[in-house]
XYZ file of C-alpha atoms in Angstrom:
227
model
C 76.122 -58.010 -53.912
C 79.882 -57.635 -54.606
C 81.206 -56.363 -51.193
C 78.620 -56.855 -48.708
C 78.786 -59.902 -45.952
C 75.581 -61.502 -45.160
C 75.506 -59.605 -41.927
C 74.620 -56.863 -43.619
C 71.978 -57.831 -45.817
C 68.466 -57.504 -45.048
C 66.855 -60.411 -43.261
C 64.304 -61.388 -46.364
C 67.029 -61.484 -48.492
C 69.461 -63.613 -46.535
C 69.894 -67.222 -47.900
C 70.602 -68.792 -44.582
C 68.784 -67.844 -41.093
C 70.039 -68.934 -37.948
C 67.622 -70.552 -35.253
C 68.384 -71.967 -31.879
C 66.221 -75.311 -32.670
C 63.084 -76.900 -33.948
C 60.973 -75.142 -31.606
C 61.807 -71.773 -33.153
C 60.728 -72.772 -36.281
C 57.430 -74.556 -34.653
C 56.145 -71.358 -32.948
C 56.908 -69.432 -36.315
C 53.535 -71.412 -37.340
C 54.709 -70.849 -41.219
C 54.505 -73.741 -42.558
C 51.772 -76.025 -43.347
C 53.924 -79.204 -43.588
C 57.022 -80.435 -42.684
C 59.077 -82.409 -45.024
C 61.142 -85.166 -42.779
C 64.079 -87.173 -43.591
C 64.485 -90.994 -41.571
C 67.334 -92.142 -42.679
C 70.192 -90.322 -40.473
C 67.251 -87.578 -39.259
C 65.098 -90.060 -37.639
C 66.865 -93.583 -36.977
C 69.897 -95.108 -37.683
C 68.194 -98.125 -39.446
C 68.019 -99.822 -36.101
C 67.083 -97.236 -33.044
C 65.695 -93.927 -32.973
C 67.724 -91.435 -32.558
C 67.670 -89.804 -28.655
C 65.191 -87.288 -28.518
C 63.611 -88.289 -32.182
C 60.355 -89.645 -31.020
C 59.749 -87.402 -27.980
C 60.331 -83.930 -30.568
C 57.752 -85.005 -32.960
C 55.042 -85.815 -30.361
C 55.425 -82.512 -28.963
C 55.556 -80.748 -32.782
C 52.032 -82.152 -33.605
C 50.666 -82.142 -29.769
C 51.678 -78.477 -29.561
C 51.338 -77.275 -32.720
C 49.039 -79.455 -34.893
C 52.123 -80.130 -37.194
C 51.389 -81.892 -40.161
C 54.578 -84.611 -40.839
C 55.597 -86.428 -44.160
C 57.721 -88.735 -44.153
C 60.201 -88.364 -47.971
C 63.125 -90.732 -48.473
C 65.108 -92.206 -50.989
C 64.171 -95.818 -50.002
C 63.610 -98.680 -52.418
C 60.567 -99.187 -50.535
C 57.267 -98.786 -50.802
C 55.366 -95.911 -48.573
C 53.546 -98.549 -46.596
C 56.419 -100.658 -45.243
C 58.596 -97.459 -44.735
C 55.610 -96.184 -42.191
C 55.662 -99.876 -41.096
C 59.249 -99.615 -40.665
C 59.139 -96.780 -38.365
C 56.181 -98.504 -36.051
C 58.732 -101.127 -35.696
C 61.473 -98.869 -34.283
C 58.513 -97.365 -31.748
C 57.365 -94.210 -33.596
C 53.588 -94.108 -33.538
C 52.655 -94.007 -37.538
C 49.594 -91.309 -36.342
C 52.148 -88.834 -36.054
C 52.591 -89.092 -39.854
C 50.077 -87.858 -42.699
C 51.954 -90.329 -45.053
C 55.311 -90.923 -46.918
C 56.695 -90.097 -50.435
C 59.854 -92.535 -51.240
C 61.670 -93.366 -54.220
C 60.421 -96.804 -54.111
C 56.368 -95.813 -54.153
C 56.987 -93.629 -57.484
C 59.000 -96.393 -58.946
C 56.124 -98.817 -58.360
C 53.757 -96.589 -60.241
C 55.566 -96.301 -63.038
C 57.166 -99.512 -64.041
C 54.405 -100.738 -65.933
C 55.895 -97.956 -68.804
C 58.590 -99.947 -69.281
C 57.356 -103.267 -70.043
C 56.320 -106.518 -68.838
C 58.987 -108.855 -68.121
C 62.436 -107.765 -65.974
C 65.598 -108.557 -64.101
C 64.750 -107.675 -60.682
C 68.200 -106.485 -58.528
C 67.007 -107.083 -55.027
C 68.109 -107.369 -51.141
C 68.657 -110.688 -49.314
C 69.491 -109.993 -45.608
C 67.492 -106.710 -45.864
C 64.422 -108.287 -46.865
C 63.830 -109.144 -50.576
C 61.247 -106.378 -52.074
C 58.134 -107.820 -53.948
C 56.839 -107.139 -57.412
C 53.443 -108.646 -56.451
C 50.539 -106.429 -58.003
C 52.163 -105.238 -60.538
C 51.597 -107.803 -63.046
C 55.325 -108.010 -64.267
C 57.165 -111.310 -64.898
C 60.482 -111.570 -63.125
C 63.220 -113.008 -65.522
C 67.139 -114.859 -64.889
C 67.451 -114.416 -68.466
C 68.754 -111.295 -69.950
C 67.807 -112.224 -73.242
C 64.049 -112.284 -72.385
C 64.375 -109.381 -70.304
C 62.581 -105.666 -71.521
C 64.131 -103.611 -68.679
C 65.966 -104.008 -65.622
C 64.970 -102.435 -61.706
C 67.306 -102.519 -58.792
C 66.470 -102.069 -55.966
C 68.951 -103.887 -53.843
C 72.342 -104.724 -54.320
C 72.286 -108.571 -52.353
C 70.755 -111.056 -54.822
C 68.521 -111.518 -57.895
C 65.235 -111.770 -57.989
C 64.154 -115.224 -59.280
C 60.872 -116.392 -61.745
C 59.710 -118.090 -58.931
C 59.321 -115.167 -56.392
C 62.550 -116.077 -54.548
C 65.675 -113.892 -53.975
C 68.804 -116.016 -54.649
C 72.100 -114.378 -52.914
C 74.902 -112.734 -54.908
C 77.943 -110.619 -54.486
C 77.618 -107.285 -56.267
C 80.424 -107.919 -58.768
C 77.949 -110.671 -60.149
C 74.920 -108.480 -60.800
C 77.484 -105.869 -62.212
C 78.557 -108.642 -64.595
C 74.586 -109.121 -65.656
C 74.184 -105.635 -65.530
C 77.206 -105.624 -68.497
C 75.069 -108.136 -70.489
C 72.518 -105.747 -70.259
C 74.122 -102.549 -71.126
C 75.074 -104.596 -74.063
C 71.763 -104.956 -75.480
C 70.649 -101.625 -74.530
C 68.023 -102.889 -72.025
C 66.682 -99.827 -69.859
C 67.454 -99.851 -66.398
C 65.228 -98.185 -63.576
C 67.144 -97.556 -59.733
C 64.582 -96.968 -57.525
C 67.149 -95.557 -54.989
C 69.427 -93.158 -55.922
C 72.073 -93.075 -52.836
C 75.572 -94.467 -53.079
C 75.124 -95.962 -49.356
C 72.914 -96.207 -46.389
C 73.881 -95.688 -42.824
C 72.249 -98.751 -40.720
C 73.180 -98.814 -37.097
C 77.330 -97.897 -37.073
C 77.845 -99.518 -40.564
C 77.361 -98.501 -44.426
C 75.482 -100.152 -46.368
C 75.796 -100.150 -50.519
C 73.200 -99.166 -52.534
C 71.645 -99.545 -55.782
C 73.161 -96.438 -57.555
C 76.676 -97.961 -57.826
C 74.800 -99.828 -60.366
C 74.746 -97.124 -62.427
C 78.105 -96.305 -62.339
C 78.964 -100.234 -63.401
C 76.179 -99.370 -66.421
C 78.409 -96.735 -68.035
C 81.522 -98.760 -67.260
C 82.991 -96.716 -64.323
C 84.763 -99.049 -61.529
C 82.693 -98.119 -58.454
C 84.495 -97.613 -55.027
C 82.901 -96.915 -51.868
C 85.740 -93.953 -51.044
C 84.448 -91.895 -53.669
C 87.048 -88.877 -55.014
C 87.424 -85.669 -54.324
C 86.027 -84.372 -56.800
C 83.060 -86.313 -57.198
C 80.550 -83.780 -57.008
C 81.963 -81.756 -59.807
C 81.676 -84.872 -62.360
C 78.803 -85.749 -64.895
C 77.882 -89.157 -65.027
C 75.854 -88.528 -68.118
C-alpha cells in the first residue's frame, strides 16, 4: 500500500472509519453486543459521567442493544454490576460483566491452597470466601501469592491490616526469593477515581523482577519487555 493515503483506499479495507457518534453505529444494527468499558467510559469511580446513563437507556430502549460490561477490575462480576447500581445505572441494562477479578477467582484453586493475599483497605478489602484457600502472613508457608490491591495484607483471620506499598514490595522480595508464583488479578498501572490516580496491583510486578516502580512512567515504556 506503499503510496496511497487512507483517503483513497476502499472503505472495507480502511482500518479506521469515522462516525459522528454512538448513534451511527446503533442504527448500523451490526453488532450483536457491545463490549463496554466503566472505568473512564462510564464513571469516574465516583459519578457517572454526563450523558453516560441517559445514552445507554436509549441504546437498549431503541435498539434492543445487548451491553457487557469488561474491565480490568480486581473484582468480582457481581460487585462490579453492584458497583454501578450504586452510582445510579440500572444493572437491567446489562446482560452481565467479564473482569479480571471473576477469571482470577476461577482459577486460583490451580495454584494451591494456602496464599499471601495483597489487598485494598480504604477501597474495600476483597474476600477469598468460597474458595476454600487459607490466607497466610507467613511467606514461608505460603504456595502462591494474589494481589489484588495495593493498601494492606490480607490477614489469617479474614482481616485486612493497612500497609504502605514499599512494605508489600519488601514481602513481595521474600517471595521472589523462593520462587513463589504470583497471580495480579488487575493488570493496570493506575486507576482514575474521581480527579485522582489511584495505584494498582501491576506495579507489583515490576517490584517482582526488581525494577523501581514510578508512577511517571518513561517515554519509552511501551517499547520495553518486562519479561
Amino acid at each position: 500500500m506503499t503510496g496511497r493515503s487512507f483517503s483513497s483506499m476502499p472503505s472495507e479495507l480502511k482500518p479506521f472509519q469515522s462516525i459522528n457518534g454512538i448513534q451511527q453505529l446503533a442504527e448500523t444494527r451490526r453488532f450483536k453486543a457491545w463490549f463496554l468499558d466503566q472505568f473512564g467510559v462510564l464513571h469516574d469511580g465516583k459519578l457517572p459521567y454526563p450523558g453516560a446513563i441517559s445514552t445507554l437507556e436509549q441504546l437498549l430502549a431503541t435498539y434492543g442493544t445487548k451491553m457487557v460490561i469488561i474491565s480490568n477490575s480486581s473484582r468480582r462480576a457481581s460487585t462490579t454490576i453492584e458497583k454501578l447500581r450504586s452510582l445510579g445505572f440500572d444493572t437491567s441494562l446489562f446482560v452481565g460483566a467479564i473482569t479480571s477479578g471473576e477469571l482470577t477467582h476461577e482459577h486460583l484453586l490451580r495454584l494451591g491452597r494456602s496464599c499471601i493475599h495483597m489487598t485494598w483497605n480504604g477501597r474495600g478489602a476483597i474476600s477469598l470466601e468460597g474458595l476454600g484457600l487459607q490466607v497466610v502472613d507467613n511467606v514461608e508457608e505460603a504456595e502462591f501469592i494474589i494481589a489484588h490491591g495495593t493498601e494492606a495484607l490480607g490477614l489469617p483471620s479474614g482481616a485486612a491490616l493497612p500497609m504502605k506499598l514499599e512494605n508489600l514490595e519488601k514481602i513481595l522480595e521474600q517471595c521472589v526469593a523462593k520462587k513463589i508464583p504470583m497471580v495480579v488479578a488487575n493488570p493496570d498501572f493506575v486507576t482514575v477515581e474521581a480527579r485522582a490516580l489511584r495505584v494498582m496491583p501491576f506495579p507489583l510486578i515490576i517490584s517482582g523482577f526488581l525494577i523501581p516502580f514510578s508512577p511517571k512512567l518513561p517515554s519509552d515504556f511501551s517499547k520495553r519487555s518486562l519479561i
